[in-house]
GROMACS .gro file of C-alpha atoms in nm:
model
  166
    1ILE     CA    1  13.267  -4.699  16.239
    2MET     CA    2  12.937  -4.501  16.217
    3LYS     CA    3  13.066  -4.260  16.482
    4LYS     CA    4  13.382  -4.200  16.279
    5ILE     CA    5  13.181  -4.136  15.962
    6ALA     CA    6  12.946  -3.897  16.146
    7PHE     CA    7  13.245  -3.717  16.300
    8LEU     CA    8  13.413  -3.682  15.959
    9LEU     CA    9  13.091  -3.548  15.804
   10ILE     CA   10  13.054  -3.291  16.083
   11LEU     CA   11  13.421  -3.193  16.052
   12PHE     CA   12  13.380  -3.156  15.675
   13ALA     CA   13  13.068  -2.938  15.720
   14VAL     CA   14  13.247  -2.714  15.973
   15CYS     CA   15  13.541  -2.671  15.733
   16LEU     CA   16  13.305  -2.577  15.449
   17VAL     CA   17  13.124  -2.318  15.662
   18SER     CA   18  13.441  -2.162  15.800
   19ASN     CA   19  13.600  -2.142  15.454
   20ALA     CA   20  13.283  -1.987  15.311
   21GLN     CA   21  13.328  -1.679  15.528
   22LYS     CA   22  13.530  -1.394  15.387
   23LYS     CA   23  13.657  -1.101  15.589
   24SER     CA   24  13.577  -0.762  15.436
   25GLY     CA   25  13.713  -0.544  15.716
   26THR     CA   26  13.740  -0.486  16.089
   27ILE     CA   27  13.495  -0.346  16.343
   28TYR     CA   28  13.634  -0.118  16.615
   29SER     CA   29  13.477   0.005  16.937
   30GLU     CA   30  13.746   0.276  16.962
   31HIS     CA   31  13.853   0.462  16.648
   32GLU     CA   32  13.944   0.818  16.551
   33SER     CA   33  13.632   0.837  16.332
   34ILE     CA   34  13.412   0.758  16.633
   35GLU     CA   35  13.581   1.044  16.816
   36LYS     CA   36  13.504   1.274  16.522
   37THR     CA   37  13.133   1.186  16.538
   38ARG     CA   38  13.132   1.251  16.913
   39GLU     CA   39  13.297   1.590  16.856
   40LEU     CA   40  13.044   1.665  16.581
   41TRP     CA   41  12.753   1.603  16.820
   42SER     CA   42  12.922   1.801  17.096
   43ALA     CA   43  12.951   2.096  16.855
   44PHE     CA   44  12.584   2.046  16.761
   45VAL     CA   45  12.469   2.065  17.123
   46LYS     CA   46  12.687   2.372  17.190
   47GLY     CA   47  12.558   2.542  16.874
   48ASP     CA   48  12.913   2.566  16.731
   49SER     CA   49  12.831   2.549  16.360
   50GLU     CA   50  13.187   2.629  16.251
   51LYS     CA   51  13.324   2.328  16.441
   52LEU     CA   52  13.041   2.102  16.320
   53LEU     CA   53  13.096   2.200  15.956
   54SER     CA   54  13.469   2.124  15.988
   55PHE     CA   55  13.385   1.750  16.001
   56LEU     CA   56  13.194   1.755  15.668
   57THR     CA   57  13.285   1.755  15.301
   58ASP     CA   58  13.159   2.056  15.101
   59SER     CA   59  12.872   1.844  14.971
   60VAL     CA   60  12.717   1.564  15.177
   61HIS     CA   61  12.501   1.270  15.066
   62VAL     CA   62  12.217   1.282  15.320
   63VAL     CA   63  11.961   1.007  15.378
   64MET     CA   64  11.700   1.093  15.641
   65ASN     CA   65  11.446   0.823  15.715
   66GLY     CA   66  11.509   0.674  15.371
   67THR     CA   67  11.489   0.996  15.168
   68TYR     CA   68  11.809   1.077  14.977
   69THR     CA   69  11.934   1.427  14.899
   70LYS     CA   70  12.272   1.577  14.824
   71GLN     CA   71  12.321   1.884  15.039
   72PRO     CA   72  12.584   2.155  15.075
   73LYS     CA   73  12.733   2.141  15.423
   74ASN     CA   74  12.552   2.468  15.509
   75PHE     CA   75  12.236   2.254  15.521
   76PHE     CA   76  12.361   2.138  15.862
   77LYS     CA   77  12.415   2.498  15.975
   78GLU     CA   78  12.052   2.576  15.888
   79SER     CA   79  11.941   2.268  16.080
   80MET     CA   80  12.138   2.387  16.382
   81GLU     CA   81  11.950   2.718  16.370
   82TRP     CA   82  11.621   2.530  16.422
   83TRP     CA   83  11.772   2.327  16.707
   84SER     CA   84  11.894   2.646  16.876
   85GLY     CA   85  11.528   2.685  16.981
   86VAL     CA   86  11.556   2.373  17.200
   87GLU     CA   87  11.636   2.420  17.570
   88ASN     CA   88  11.850   2.168  17.759
   89LEU     CA   89  11.952   2.005  17.432
   90LYS     CA   90  12.143   1.682  17.488
   91ALA     CA   91  12.269   1.420  17.244
   92GLY     CA   92  12.453   1.109  17.354
   93ASP     CA   93  12.478   0.733  17.330
   94ASP     CA   94  12.147   0.560  17.384
   95ALA     CA   95  12.131   0.316  17.675
   96GLN     CA   96  12.329  -0.003  17.618
   97ALA     CA   97  12.438   0.101  17.269
   98ASN     CA   98  12.791   0.191  17.170
   99PRO     CA   99  12.919   0.328  16.840
  100ASP     CA  100  13.120   0.108  16.605
  101ALA     CA  101  13.365   0.198  16.331
  102LEU     CA  102  13.375  -0.036  16.034
  103GLU     CA  103  13.705  -0.014  15.849
  104TYR     CA  104  13.686  -0.203  15.522
  105ILE     CA  105  13.984  -0.365  15.354
  106SER     CA  106  13.943  -0.105  15.076
  107GLY     CA  107  14.012   0.168  15.333
  108GLN     CA  108  13.653   0.299  15.343
  109VAL     CA  109  13.543   0.386  15.698
  110TRP     CA  110  13.186   0.396  15.828
  111VAL     CA  111  13.070   0.473  16.182
  112GLN     CA  112  12.731   0.377  16.317
  113ASP     CA  113  12.580   0.489  16.645
  114TRP     CA  114  12.253   0.481  16.835
  115MET     CA  115  12.178   0.804  17.015
  116ARG     CA  116  11.914   0.971  17.224
  117VAL     CA  117  11.840   1.338  17.166
  118THR     CA  118  11.646   1.524  17.434
  119GLY     CA  119  11.537   1.877  17.512
  120THR     CA  120  11.233   2.103  17.520
  121HIS     CA  121  11.121   2.314  17.226
  122ARG     CA  122  11.132   2.661  17.375
  123GLU     CA  123  10.841   2.822  17.189
  124SER     CA  124  10.588   2.535  17.213
  125GLY     CA  125  10.704   2.374  17.538
  126ILE     CA  126  10.693   2.031  17.370
  127PRO     CA  127  10.948   1.782  17.507
  128ILE     CA  128  11.178   1.601  17.266
  129ASN     CA  129  11.303   1.253  17.352
  130ILE     CA  130  11.399   1.057  17.042
  131HIS     CA  131  11.612   0.757  16.953
  132VAL     CA  132  11.836   0.825  16.653
  133HIS     CA  133  12.038   0.580  16.445
  134ASN     CA  134  12.319   0.742  16.247
  135LEU     CA  135  12.555   0.603  15.987
  136TYR     CA  136  12.845   0.821  15.873
  137GLY     CA  137  13.059   0.748  15.566
  138PHE     CA  138  13.406   0.905  15.568
  139ASN     CA  139  13.620   0.996  15.269
  140LYS     CA  140  13.996   0.931  15.246
  141ALA     CA  141  14.066   1.272  15.407
  142GLY     CA  142  13.863   1.169  15.715
  143LEU     CA  143  13.565   1.395  15.648
  144ILE     CA  144  13.202   1.286  15.653
  145GLN     CA  145  13.074   1.259  15.296
  146THR     CA  146  12.766   1.044  15.359
  147PHE     CA  147  12.520   1.078  15.647
  148TYR     CA  148  12.228   0.842  15.711
  149GLN     CA  149  11.987   0.919  15.993
  150TYR     CA  150  11.679   0.730  16.108
  151PHE     CA  151  11.442   0.858  16.378
  152ASP     CA  152  11.075   0.916  16.457
  153ASP     CA  153  11.022   1.269  16.329
  154SER     CA  154  10.660   1.303  16.444
  155PHE     CA  155  10.766   1.554  16.710
  156PHE     CA  156  10.822   1.810  16.430
  157ASP     CA  157  10.451   1.784  16.341
  158LYS     CA  158  10.350   1.815  16.707
  159ILE     CA  159  10.554   2.133  16.740
  160LYS     CA  160  10.423   2.274  16.410
  161ASN     CA  161  10.060   2.198  16.507
  162SER     CA  162  10.108   2.345  16.852
  163LEU     CA  163  10.242   2.669  16.709
  164GLN     CA  164   9.957   2.694  16.456
  165ASN     CA  165   9.700   2.655  16.736
  166GLN     CA  166   9.844   2.939  16.944
   0.00000   0.00000   0.00000
């Protein structure tokens, strides 16, 4: 009888836990929004600002390493100008990390990825090899309206210091 009571208690606990979970959306490993972020980064590496800007809303909520700003999409064009000074620029999935699209029941879509960006700053000769975590929020029209990015940005200081010492 004790075994039956223990079994019923365990069954009851499992039912409580499973009913306490609520689905808010679905996670996809293949999704059109993931393809858009891949095309965005391909345009970035090629220096194709027109193509890159086509994935963005006119104004983008940008969070870089925890600092929030609202930027016109031309902010990304200006950023690309700095990166045009990097030779052998590459941006792709980091080892053993794949992007995911989170499609919420409300219809909101977010994509997150883990990338590695590499190259060599042409003027200073300083190598760049950084891990980057991105989170992209899409609007109903399928354009990126929110962009979170986290990475170690100390290489910017190394490049700046190197150029000041020349």
